[in-house]
Structures are given as C-alpha cells and as structure tokens.
Tab-separated table of C-alpha atoms and ligand atoms in Angstrom:
chain	number	residue	atom	x	y	z
A	21	MET	CA	9.888	10.627	-20.565
A	22	GLU	CA	7.231	7.904	-20.421
A	23	LEU	CA	8.313	4.449	-19.273
A	24	GLU	CA	6.504	1.113	-19.272
A	25	PRO	CA	3.712	1.122	-16.668
A	26	LEU	CA	4.639	-0.317	-13.280
A	27	ARG	CA	2.920	-3.643	-12.740
A	28	ASP	CA	3.046	-6.314	-10.053
A	29	GLY	CA	3.181	-10.081	-10.480
A	30	HIS	CA	-0.583	-10.327	-10.006
A	31	GLY	CA	-1.346	-7.977	-12.910
A	32	ARG	CA	-2.147	-4.898	-10.819
A	33	LEU	CA	-1.026	-1.561	-12.236
A	34	ILE	CA	0.577	0.703	-9.655
A	35	GLY	CA	-0.715	4.269	-9.729
A	36	ASP	CA	-0.330	5.601	-6.210
A	37	VAL	CA	2.631	6.170	-3.907
A	38	ARG	CA	2.543	7.225	-0.246
A	39	VAL	CA	5.733	9.003	0.677
A	40	SER	CA	6.655	9.310	4.332
A	41	VAL	CA	8.701	12.490	4.694
A	42	THR	CA	9.593	12.004	8.354
A	43	ASP	CA	9.172	9.382	11.063
A	44	ARG	CA	8.818	12.107	13.724
A	45	CYS	CA	5.564	13.330	15.145
A	46	ASN	CA	4.285	15.903	17.601
A	47	PHE	CA	1.443	13.568	18.725
A	48	ARG	CA	1.600	10.191	20.400
A	49	CYS	CA	-1.605	8.477	19.278
A	50	GLN	CA	-2.232	5.321	21.315
A	51	TYR	CA	-2.755	3.179	18.198
A	52	CYS	CA	0.416	4.395	16.480
A	53	MET	CA	3.209	5.399	18.868
A	54	PRO	CA	4.278	4.765	22.441
A	55	ALA	CA	3.985	7.663	24.929
A	56	GLU	CA	7.759	8.147	25.012
A	57	GLY	CA	8.036	8.294	21.210
A	58	LEU	CA	10.296	6.024	19.171
A	59	PRO	CA	14.022	6.135	18.413
A	60	TRP	CA	13.962	8.661	15.560
A	61	LEU	CA	15.974	8.224	12.399
A	62	GLU	CA	19.162	10.283	12.190
A	63	ARG	CA	19.000	13.239	9.843
A	64	ALA	CA	21.461	11.606	7.420
A	65	GLU	CA	19.255	8.511	7.233
A	66	ILE	CA	16.294	10.478	5.909
A	67	LEU	CA	15.925	11.027	2.187
A	68	THR	CA	16.725	14.567	1.081
A	69	PHE	CA	14.141	16.571	-0.867
A	70	GLU	CA	16.178	15.945	-4.033
A	71	GLU	CA	16.230	12.182	-3.421
A	72	ILE	CA	12.470	12.116	-2.842
A	73	ALA	CA	11.865	14.173	-5.986
A	74	ARG	CA	14.094	11.850	-8.025
A	75	LEU	CA	12.193	8.758	-6.884
A	76	VAL	CA	8.798	10.379	-7.397
A	77	GLY	CA	9.922	11.472	-10.884
A	78	LEU	CA	10.942	7.949	-11.804
A	79	LEU	CA	7.715	6.496	-10.424
A	80	ALA	CA	5.611	9.132	-12.194
A	81	ALA	CA	7.307	8.221	-15.486
A	82	MET	CA	6.110	4.651	-14.810
A	83	GLY	CA	2.525	5.828	-14.402
A	84	VAL	CA	2.415	6.475	-10.653
A	85	HIS	CA	0.490	9.722	-10.943
A	86	ASP	CA	-0.977	10.032	-7.439
A	87	VAL	CA	1.344	11.080	-4.630
A	88	ARG	CA	0.380	11.391	-0.984
A	89	LEU	CA	2.836	12.973	1.456
A	90	THR	CA	2.577	11.603	4.975
A	91	GLY	CA	4.639	10.527	7.958
A	92	GLY	CA	5.032	10.638	11.014
A	93	GLU	CA	3.677	14.136	10.881
A	94	PRO	CA	4.702	15.633	7.530
A	95	LEU	CA	4.280	19.231	8.688
A	96	VAL	CA	7.022	18.845	11.304
A	97	ARG	CA	9.610	18.301	8.574
A	98	ARG	CA	11.489	21.558	8.100
A	99	GLU	CA	10.518	23.424	4.909
A	100	PHE	CA	7.823	20.865	4.124
A	101	PRO	CA	5.902	23.283	1.816
A	102	ARG	CA	9.072	23.626	-0.292
A	103	LEU	CA	9.174	19.838	-0.699
A	104	ALA	CA	5.473	19.835	-1.626
A	105	ALA	CA	6.166	22.436	-4.331
A	106	MET	CA	9.062	20.352	-5.671
A	107	ILE	CA	6.836	17.272	-5.889
A	108	ALA	CA	3.951	19.205	-7.462
A	109	ALA	CA	6.368	20.311	-10.202
A	110	VAL	CA	7.461	16.740	-11.052
A	111	PRO	CA	6.247	15.867	-14.567
A	112	GLY	CA	3.567	13.183	-14.405
A	113	VAL	CA	2.367	13.982	-10.872
A	114	GLU	CA	-1.332	14.634	-11.331
A	115	ASP	CA	-2.654	14.503	-7.795
A	116	LEU	CA	-0.736	15.666	-4.742
A	117	SER	CA	-2.269	15.118	-1.319
A	118	VAL	CA	-1.203	15.361	2.312
A	119	THR	CA	-2.237	13.408	5.415
A	120	THR	CA	-1.749	15.406	8.605
A	121	ASN	CA	-2.833	15.538	12.214
A	122	GLY	CA	-3.732	19.178	11.564
A	123	PHE	CA	-1.776	20.650	14.479
A	124	LEU	CA	0.345	22.900	12.236
A	125	LEU	CA	-2.288	23.637	9.591
A	126	GLU	CA	-2.955	27.154	10.830
A	127	ARG	CA	0.690	27.875	10.117
A	128	ASP	CA	1.123	25.918	6.879
A	129	ALA	CA	-2.213	25.519	5.059
A	130	GLU	CA	-1.704	28.553	2.847
A	131	ALA	CA	1.877	27.599	1.884
A	132	LEU	CA	0.782	24.039	1.097
A	133	VAL	CA	-2.153	25.116	-1.048
A	134	ARG	CA	0.102	27.562	-2.898
A	135	ALA	CA	2.636	24.743	-3.345
A	136	GLY	CA	0.024	22.739	-5.241
A	137	VAL	CA	-1.436	20.359	-2.654
A	138	THR	CA	-5.079	19.892	-3.625
A	139	ARG	CA	-6.298	17.232	-1.252
A	140	PHE	CA	-5.944	17.070	2.493
A	141	ASN	CA	-6.798	14.304	4.958
A	142	VAL	CA	-6.847	15.517	8.524
A	143	SER	CA	-6.883	12.940	11.312
A	144	VAL	CA	-9.313	13.641	14.150
A	145	ASP	CA	-10.364	10.761	16.387
A	146	SER	CA	-12.680	12.553	18.770
A	147	LEU	CA	-14.670	15.774	18.838
A	148	GLN	CA	-14.420	15.968	22.623
A	149	GLN	CA	-11.342	17.667	24.010
A	150	ASP	CA	-10.702	15.210	26.875
A	151	ARG	CA	-11.199	12.125	24.730
A	152	PHE	CA	-9.014	13.619	21.976
A	153	PHE	CA	-6.322	14.065	24.639
A	154	GLN	CA	-6.809	10.514	25.883
A	155	LEU	CA	-6.186	9.055	22.427
A	156	THR	CA	-3.478	11.377	21.035
A	157	ARG	CA	-1.850	12.207	24.397
A	158	ARG	CA	-1.939	15.874	23.324
A	159	ASP	CA	-4.484	18.471	24.408
A	160	ALA	CA	-4.709	19.761	20.871
A	161	LEU	CA	-8.312	19.527	19.637
A	162	PRO	CA	-8.994	23.306	19.595
A	163	GLN	CA	-5.814	23.957	17.608
A	164	VAL	CA	-6.598	21.164	15.134
A	165	LEU	CA	-10.133	22.509	14.620
A	166	ARG	CA	-8.745	26.015	14.041
A	167	GLY	CA	-6.326	24.543	11.481
A	168	LEU	CA	-9.211	22.817	9.726
A	169	GLN	CA	-11.260	25.998	9.633
A	170	HIS	CA	-8.311	27.882	8.180
A	171	LEU	CA	-7.770	25.189	5.549
A	172	ALA	CA	-11.451	25.358	4.613
A	173	THR	CA	-11.042	29.007	3.564
A	174	PHE	CA	-9.042	27.836	0.511
A	175	PRO	CA	-11.425	26.655	-2.214
A	176	GLU	CA	-8.537	24.773	-3.899
A	177	ALA	CA	-8.325	22.437	-0.898
A	178	HIS	CA	-11.881	21.048	-1.103
A	179	PRO	CA	-13.222	18.488	-0.411
A	180	ILE	CA	-11.411	18.072	2.918
A	181	LYS	CA	-11.495	14.636	4.492
A	182	ILE	CA	-11.375	13.847	8.174
A	183	ASN	CA	-10.052	10.443	9.232
A	184	ALA	CA	-11.005	8.807	12.526
A	185	VAL	CA	-9.585	5.441	13.577
A	186	ALA	CA	-12.412	3.131	14.658
A	187	ILE	CA	-11.602	1.413	17.926
A	188	ARG	CA	-14.057	-0.642	19.951
A	189	GLU	CA	-14.980	0.827	23.324
A	190	PHE	CA	-13.784	4.243	22.218
A	191	THR	CA	-15.267	5.228	18.885
A	192	GLU	CA	-18.896	4.148	19.511
A	193	GLU	CA	-19.434	7.395	21.401
A	194	GLU	CA	-17.973	9.426	18.535
A	195	VAL	CA	-20.002	7.992	15.672
A	196	ILE	CA	-23.140	10.139	15.882
A	197	PRO	CA	-21.284	13.370	16.775
A	198	PHE	CA	-19.035	12.801	13.736
A	199	ALA	CA	-22.063	12.083	11.525
A	200	GLU	CA	-23.565	15.378	12.695
A	201	PHE	CA	-20.240	17.117	12.087
A	202	ALA	CA	-20.186	15.749	8.516
A	203	ARG	CA	-23.741	17.053	8.032
A	204	ARG	CA	-23.113	20.593	9.202
A	205	THR	CA	-19.578	21.190	7.807
A	206	PRO	CA	-17.997	20.809	4.366
A	207	TYR	CA	-15.875	17.879	5.573
A	208	GLU	CA	-16.296	14.213	4.611
A	209	VAL	CA	-15.686	12.130	7.725
A	210	ARG	CA	-14.167	8.688	7.187
A	211	PHE	CA	-13.783	5.966	9.761
A	212	ILE	CA	-10.731	3.685	9.348
A	213	GLU	CA	-10.753	0.305	11.053
A	214	PHE	CA	-7.992	-0.011	13.639
A	215	MET	CA	-5.153	-2.077	12.118
A	216	PRO	CA	-2.325	-4.091	13.726
A	217	LEU	CA	0.345	-1.424	13.224
A	218	ASP	CA	0.425	-0.168	16.804
A	219	ALA	CA	3.721	0.241	18.641
A	220	ASP	CA	2.684	-1.970	21.543
A	221	HIS	CA	1.639	-4.898	19.320
A	222	ALA	CA	-1.472	-5.014	21.475
A	223	TRP	CA	-3.966	-5.144	18.594
A	224	THR	CA	-6.574	-7.893	18.700
A	225	PRO	CA	-9.404	-8.410	16.187
A	226	ASP	CA	-12.075	-7.640	18.794
A	227	GLN	CA	-10.653	-4.099	19.218
A	228	VAL	CA	-11.794	-3.208	15.720
A	229	LEU	CA	-15.077	-1.346	15.474
A	230	THR	CA	-16.117	-2.457	12.000
A	231	GLY	CA	-17.394	-0.294	9.203
A	232	ALA	CA	-20.602	-2.353	9.094
A	233	GLU	CA	-21.305	-1.570	12.754
A	234	ILE	CA	-20.673	2.128	12.205
A	235	ARG	CA	-22.887	2.182	9.145
A	236	THR	CA	-25.743	0.532	11.031
A	237	ALA	CA	-25.406	2.971	13.937
A	238	ILE	CA	-25.491	6.050	11.705
A	239	ASP	CA	-28.174	4.706	9.376
A	240	ALA	CA	-30.513	4.219	12.331
A	241	VAL	CA	-30.424	7.958	13.072
A	242	TYR	CA	-29.566	9.541	9.726
A	243	PRO	CA	-30.417	7.219	6.799
A	244	LEU	CA	-27.549	6.619	4.387
A	245	GLU	CA	-27.402	5.817	0.679
A	246	PRO	CA	-24.334	4.261	-0.976
A	247	GLU	CA	-22.426	6.267	-3.560
A	248	PRO	CA	-20.959	4.417	-6.570
A	249	ARG	CA	-17.551	3.018	-5.694
A	250	GLU	CA	-14.603	4.720	-7.400
A	251	PRO	CA	-11.887	2.434	-8.796
A	252	HIS	CA	-9.005	1.866	-6.322
A	253	SER	CA	-10.791	3.846	-3.657
A	254	THR	CA	-10.257	2.372	-0.214
A	255	ALA	CA	-13.385	4.048	1.140
A	256	ARG	CA	-17.005	3.026	0.745
A	257	VAL	CA	-18.781	6.322	0.603
A	258	TYR	CA	-22.379	6.972	1.717
A	259	ARG	CA	-24.369	10.158	1.390
A	260	PHE	CA	-27.017	11.168	3.849
A	261	ALA	CA	-30.378	10.460	2.250
A	262	ASP	CA	-31.496	14.061	2.813
A	263	GLY	CA	-28.486	15.320	0.825
A	264	LEU	CA	-26.551	16.820	3.711
A	265	GLY	CA	-22.938	15.574	3.579
A	266	LYS	CA	-21.119	12.261	3.233
A	267	ILE	CA	-19.521	9.562	5.360
A	268	GLY	CA	-16.731	7.182	4.288
A	269	LEU	CA	-15.906	3.765	5.708
A	270	ILE	CA	-12.446	2.293	5.199
A	271	ASN	CA	-12.596	-1.364	6.159
A	272	PRO	CA	-9.154	-2.925	5.633
A	273	VAL	CA	-9.757	-5.537	8.349
A	274	SER	CA	-13.370	-6.619	7.817
A	275	GLU	CA	-13.487	-6.125	4.029
A	276	PRO	CA	-9.936	-6.073	2.599
A	277	PHE	CA	-9.553	-4.271	-0.724
A	278	CYS	CA	-6.246	-5.924	-1.694
A	279	ALA	CA	-7.487	-7.239	-5.063
A	280	ASP	CA	-7.813	-3.673	-6.271
A	281	CYS	CA	-4.744	-2.241	-4.502
A	282	ASN	CA	-2.678	0.018	-6.745
A	283	ARG	CA	-0.347	1.516	-4.156
A	284	ILE	CA	3.169	1.322	-2.873
A	285	ARG	CA	4.934	3.172	-0.079
A	286	LEU	CA	8.254	4.865	0.429
A	287	THR	CA	9.538	5.212	3.990
A	288	ALA	CA	11.365	8.287	5.252
A	289	ASP	CA	14.648	6.338	5.106
A	290	GLY	CA	14.114	5.401	1.484
A	291	ARG	CA	12.714	1.899	1.627
A	292	LEU	CA	10.089	0.751	-0.793
A	293	ARG	CA	7.182	-1.162	0.762
A	294	THR	CA	4.651	-2.920	-1.411
A	295	CYS	CA	2.056	-3.411	1.342
A	296	LEU	CA	1.286	-1.782	4.690
A	297	PHE	CA	1.869	-5.210	6.209
A	298	SER	CA	5.006	-6.126	4.214
A	299	LEU	CA	7.691	-7.970	6.124
A	300	ASN	CA	10.239	-7.153	3.383
A	301	GLU	CA	11.433	-3.746	2.235
A	302	THR	CA	13.679	-2.699	-0.615
A	303	ASP	CA	16.413	-0.204	0.134
A	304	LEU	CA	16.510	2.509	-2.529
A	305	ARG	CA	18.581	4.999	-0.535
A	306	THR	CA	21.853	3.037	-0.565
A	307	PRO	CA	21.965	2.529	-4.334
A	308	MET	CA	20.992	6.169	-4.877
A	309	ARG	CA	23.789	7.357	-2.628
A	310	GLU	CA	26.189	5.026	-4.426
A	311	GLY	CA	25.347	6.790	-7.679
A	312	VAL	CA	22.979	4.323	-9.329
A	313	ALA	CA	21.728	5.341	-12.781
A	314	ASP	CA	17.978	5.790	-13.345
A	315	LEU	CA	17.815	2.714	-15.546
A	316	GLU	CA	19.175	0.485	-12.805
A	317	LEU	CA	17.039	2.166	-10.118
A	318	GLU	CA	13.994	1.527	-12.287
A	319	GLU	CA	14.923	-2.160	-12.457
A	320	ILE	CA	15.277	-2.379	-8.652
A	321	ILE	CA	11.821	-0.821	-8.256
A	322	ARG	CA	10.229	-3.075	-10.870
A	323	THR	CA	11.677	-6.211	-9.263
A	324	ALA	CA	10.387	-5.190	-5.820
A	325	VAL	CA	6.940	-4.259	-7.126
A	326	TRP	CA	6.652	-7.504	-9.096
A	327	ARG	CA	6.687	-9.290	-5.731
A	328	LYS	CA	3.888	-7.168	-4.250
A	329	GLU	CA	1.872	-9.272	-1.838
A	330	LEU	CA	-1.380	-10.682	-3.207
A	331	LYS	CA	-3.212	-9.792	0.001
A	332	HIS	CA	-2.670	-9.085	3.656
A	333	HIS	CA	-3.358	-11.755	6.257
A	334	VAL	CA	-4.646	-9.625	9.118
A	335	GLY	CA	-6.888	-11.643	11.407
A	336	GLU	CA	-5.764	-14.990	9.906
A	337	PRO	CA	-3.831	-17.566	11.921
A	338	GLY	CA	-0.072	-17.023	11.538
A	339	PHE	CA	-0.349	-13.297	10.727
A	340	ILE	CA	2.890	-11.538	11.662
A	341	GLN	CA	2.715	-7.847	12.513
A	342	PRO	CA	5.448	-5.822	10.759
A	343	PRO	CA	8.112	-4.496	13.128
A	344	ARG	CA	7.520	-0.895	12.032
A	345	THR	CA	4.580	1.086	13.359
A	346	MET	CA	2.204	3.061	11.152
A	347	SER	CA	4.165	6.244	11.983
A	348	ALA	CA	7.398	4.706	10.708
A	349	ILE	CA	5.825	3.194	7.592
A	350	GLY	CA	3.822	6.211	6.522
A	351	GLY	CA	0.058	5.809	6.747
B	26	SAM	N1	0.504	12.139	11.346
B	26	SAM	C1	-0.390	12.174	10.249
B	26	SAM	C2	-1.801	11.865	10.684
B	26	SAM	O1	-1.984	11.370	11.799
B	26	SAM	O2	-2.702	12.115	9.885
B	26	SAM	C3	0.002	11.278	9.096
B	26	SAM	C4	0.547	9.910	9.444
B	26	SAM	S1	-0.598	8.804	10.242
B	26	SAM	C5	0.399	7.373	10.471
B	26	SAM	C6	-1.687	8.428	8.899
B	26	SAM	C7	-3.014	7.831	9.257
B	26	SAM	O3	-2.813	6.542	9.793
B	26	SAM	C8	-3.781	8.615	10.290
B	26	SAM	O4	-5.075	8.887	9.804
B	26	SAM	C9	-3.843	7.683	11.466
B	26	SAM	O5	-5.012	7.835	12.195
B	26	SAM	C10	-3.766	6.341	10.795
B	26	SAM	N2	-3.297	5.277	11.674
B	26	SAM	C11	-2.202	5.248	12.464
B	26	SAM	N3	-2.102	4.075	13.128
B	26	SAM	C12	-3.172	3.335	12.743
B	26	SAM	C13	-3.644	2.024	13.074
B	26	SAM	N4	-2.989	1.240	13.926
B	26	SAM	N5	-4.787	1.595	12.489
B	26	SAM	C14	-5.460	2.390	11.609
B	26	SAM	N6	-5.066	3.618	11.248
B	26	SAM	C15	-3.942	4.089	11.816
B	27	SF4	FE1	1.535	10.982	14.853
B	27	SF4	FE2	-0.208	10.520	12.928
B	27	SF4	FE3	0.826	8.471	14.366
B	27	SF4	FE4	-0.837	10.150	15.538
B	27	SF4	S1	-1.307	8.796	13.802
B	27	SF4	S2	1.139	9.452	16.377
B	27	SF4	S3	-0.412	12.044	14.537
B	27	SF4	S4	1.919	9.780	12.984
C-alpha cells in the first residue's frame, strides 16, 4: 500500500529513518555515556520487534525506504538478527543498514548479512589499543578488528564504513594512521565532528576537530580529490589521488547539512524525533499500545514531521543541548 510521501513543513521529503533498538551498550565512550552507564529503560518500555516492524512498515509506505538500525549498541539486543530479518522483509524497505561498535560482529556478522543487512558502519575511534581503551573505556580494539575482518569476508556487506569521532587533542594523532588504514584495507574511514550529545554536557565548540582541519592534514601527506556529492549524504567523500581508498568527512558542526536533511529518528522507547537536537519528541508507543489504527498513527507521524526543525543551532548563542545522550537517541 503506497501512501502520500512524508514531507515536513519546509518542503523536505523524508526518506530515511534511524531506529534505536536499545539504549543499552557494552561500551562507555567518553563522548556518549558516563563511565557508570545510564539508567536503562525497563524492558516493557522498549518497543517490541512487532511494534518496530509496524512503524517501519507505515513509514516505508510513506516513502521512507532507508532504515538504519542503531542504539545504544544494537547487537546487545537479544535476537537482534531476527529483528533485522523482520525489517528487511517489510515492503518498501530498500536499504537496511546497521551502526555498531563492532564488539559482537564476530558472533553476529553472518546472521546479520543473511538477515538482509547490506551496509555496516563500524565505530572505531583509535587504532591504538591504549587510546581506544581511553576513549571507549573498554580494552576491546583487537576484538573489534577481528569482527571487522570477519565482516569483510561477506561480499554482500561491502563497502564497510568506519566511523571515528573527531575530537581536538585526541584525534589529531589518529588522522594519518586512519588514512593509511583506509588505503590498505577495503574500508572507507569517515571522521564525524564531535557533537554536543555527550552525557556530561561538557561539549564546547573548541573540542571539535573540524573536517577542514582533517582534510588539510591528510592532503598534505596523501593528496585527496573530492568525489561528487550524493544527494542527502551527510559525508563529503574524497578519494586518494593515487586511487587507493577513500576518506569521508561528516561535518555537522562546521558545515551543517540541515537544508538537505531527509531523516527522522525513532528512539528505543518509541518516540519520534525529527532532529538529533530536537527538544520535543512524539510518543508513538502509547497510542500503539492503546490500539490506535494505522490511519490515526499516520496522522500523528505526519503532524510531528511537519514540524521538523529547519536547522540545528549548535554553536549559536542560546543553543540548548537535548537532555538525551547520543546513546539514548540513536546515532
Ligand atoms: N553503539 C553503536 C556505535 O557506537 O556505532 C551505535 C550507536 S552510536 C550512538 C552511533 C554513532 O554515534 C557512533 O559512530 C558514535 O561514535 C557516534 N557518536 C556518539 N556520540 C557522539 C557525539 N557526541 N558526537 C559525534 N558522534 C557521536
Ligand atoms: Fe555505546 Fe556507541 Fe555510545 Fe560508544 S558511541 S557508548 S559504543 S552507543
């Protein structure tokens, strides 16, 4: 069943949903969670697989064809590959991807590929074991790299992207090693500017290592050439001039891409968010559990999406950081 496309009040068509399947995580990345973790949602508060599939089905009928499963750490949700298979089977879902910290990929990569996940983003912030530990508070780099290697054996999963958060006074030392990694492996490394979604609300603009700085640093050693920009892509992609590999720069702070934003988010407890930095959320779980019909649920979604924020105000005077962290929103 095809419905009217989903559109916001600024004329943007929505084509992409990020679904957080859990707020829990087995890492404690400095920029995302406090060392002691967060008060987790109760099991009953989290959407069931059937509820997620219903919402994704409704969204897909409205033209939201790209679905990314994230968290928290999606692979810690019990039977996650079964959920992935359910979502892959939803009519209208054309692209199913997963963002993971990679810790459980050795265990789950095969099941996820078989389930129909075709694109994987694996977060790795450092290629040095001690610095990886410093940032994630887990001594897990060797296991993550083994997971990546295992994932790379499945041709269906390519290209694999690696995401590193770019933080001043940490990431500078990682830039060239990551560029070399991108040149000698099949992975596209992407640097994401550190955003004010940290648990400690300690973010300041000067802690962001910008995409422009990273580009200059890499270009000085390994010359880069820009690739044409794909519509709605958050990343500016560069290939190495000698043809060996690619680097992506995601610059939400220094070069916001809001004008072109086609995405919405669903939290693990069933709230619709129209921007990473939204201060308002729309509860979809309560009406669903009260037996709302699809027609009415569609109306609730349309009304919320109509009010999608024109742009974020990160770095501007008066910016208010959302109370939820990236882990609780679903990055
Ligand atoms: N646990 C999975 C992972 O780490 O890939 C999925 C969820 S995580 C919240 C999704 C992405 O958000 C990761 O790539 C992570 O590095 C990024 N992230 C988390 N907090 C961030 C922040 N404050 N600024 C920029 N990126 C952030
Ligand atoms: Fe967990 Fe991902 Fe947040 Fe790190 S970035 S604490 S792996 S949710």
